[in-house]
């Protein structure tokens, strides 16, 4: 049908997640993160760093606080 909405047969590419020892988790963005309390935070950056040590003042985003005690 000429007026039917077109559907892209290609699926979205998978997100790349990079694990670092003693560092943040790097995720290719944009991303949406659901926190423990059910709230959602989002970032439209091309790559985000998620805090794994919970020392960040900007949690869940990493602010490199892990370097102070590494």
One Martini backbone bead per residue (centre of mass of N, CA, C, O) as a GRO file, in nm:
protein
   70
    1UNK     BB    1   0.096   0.037   0.024
    2UNK     BB    2   0.153   0.370  -0.019
    3UNK     BB    3   0.031   0.476   0.287
    4UNK     BB    4   0.191   0.294   0.446
    5UNK     BB    5   0.378   0.233   0.695
    6UNK     BB    6   0.704   0.199   0.738
    7UNK     BB    7   0.919  -0.079   0.801
    8UNK     BB    8   1.204  -0.157   0.956
    9UNK     BB    9   1.374  -0.464   0.923
   10UNK     BB   10   1.586  -0.350   1.105
   11UNK     BB   11   1.736  -0.377   1.384
   12UNK     BB   12   1.863  -0.265   1.646
   13UNK     BB   13   2.149  -0.212   1.761
   14UNK     BB   14   2.353  -0.305   1.984
   15UNK     BB   15   2.473  -0.238   2.284
   16UNK     BB   16   2.765  -0.116   2.421
   17UNK     BB   17   2.946  -0.283   2.688
   18UNK     BB   18   3.204  -0.171   2.919
   19UNK     BB   19   3.431  -0.330   3.121
   20UNK     BB   20   3.600  -0.219   3.425
   21UNK     BB   21   3.848  -0.235   3.631
   22UNK     BB   22   3.804  -0.014   3.869
   23UNK     BB   23   3.537   0.100   3.719
   24UNK     BB   24   3.330   0.183   3.493
   25UNK     BB   25   3.049   0.159   3.293
   26UNK     BB   26   3.032   0.148   2.945
   27UNK     BB   27   2.782   0.318   2.738
   28UNK     BB   28   2.622   0.333   2.458
   29UNK     BB   29   2.437   0.581   2.334
   30UNK     BB   30   2.159   0.631   2.438
   31UNK     BB   31   2.017   0.637   2.778
   32UNK     BB   32   1.826   0.438   3.021
   33UNK     BB   33   1.782   0.450   3.382
   34UNK     BB   34   1.683   0.233   3.636
   35UNK     BB   35   1.619   0.265   3.955
   36UNK     BB   36   1.543   0.127   4.258
   37UNK     BB   37   1.289   0.342   4.295
   38UNK     BB   38   1.191   0.376   3.967
   39UNK     BB   39   1.347   0.580   3.852
   40UNK     BB   40   1.438   0.786   3.564
   41UNK     BB   41   1.733   0.819   3.370
   42UNK     BB   42   1.893   1.029   3.117
   43UNK     BB   43   2.102   1.008   2.810
   44UNK     BB   44   2.237   1.160   2.494
   45UNK     BB   45   2.498   1.050   2.485
   46UNK     BB   46   2.737   0.849   2.320
   47UNK     BB   47   2.865   0.814   2.620
   48UNK     BB   48   2.855   0.635   2.932
   49UNK     BB   49   2.916   0.640   3.291
   50UNK     BB   50   2.876   0.388   3.527
   51UNK     BB   51   2.851   0.344   3.852
   52UNK     BB   52   3.003   0.088   4.089
   53UNK     BB   53   3.086   0.229   4.386
   54UNK     BB   54   2.889   0.471   4.500
   55UNK     BB   55   3.064   0.764   4.516
   56UNK     BB   56   2.898   0.932   4.349
   57UNK     BB   57   2.735   1.250   4.320
   58UNK     BB   58   2.593   1.142   4.022
   59UNK     BB   59   2.424   0.912   4.062
   60UNK     BB   60   2.489   0.682   3.810
   61UNK     BB   61   2.710   0.869   3.739
   62UNK     BB   62   3.033   0.914   3.674
   63UNK     BB   63   3.304   1.116   3.869
   64UNK     BB   64   3.579   0.958   3.962
   65UNK     BB   65   3.580   0.868   4.275
   66UNK     BB   66   3.738   0.591   4.255
   67UNK     BB   67   4.031   0.721   4.248
   68UNK     BB   68   4.068   0.794   4.557
   69UNK     BB   69   4.067   0.450   4.637
   70UNK     BB   70   4.251   0.273   4.422
   0.00000   0.00000   0.00000
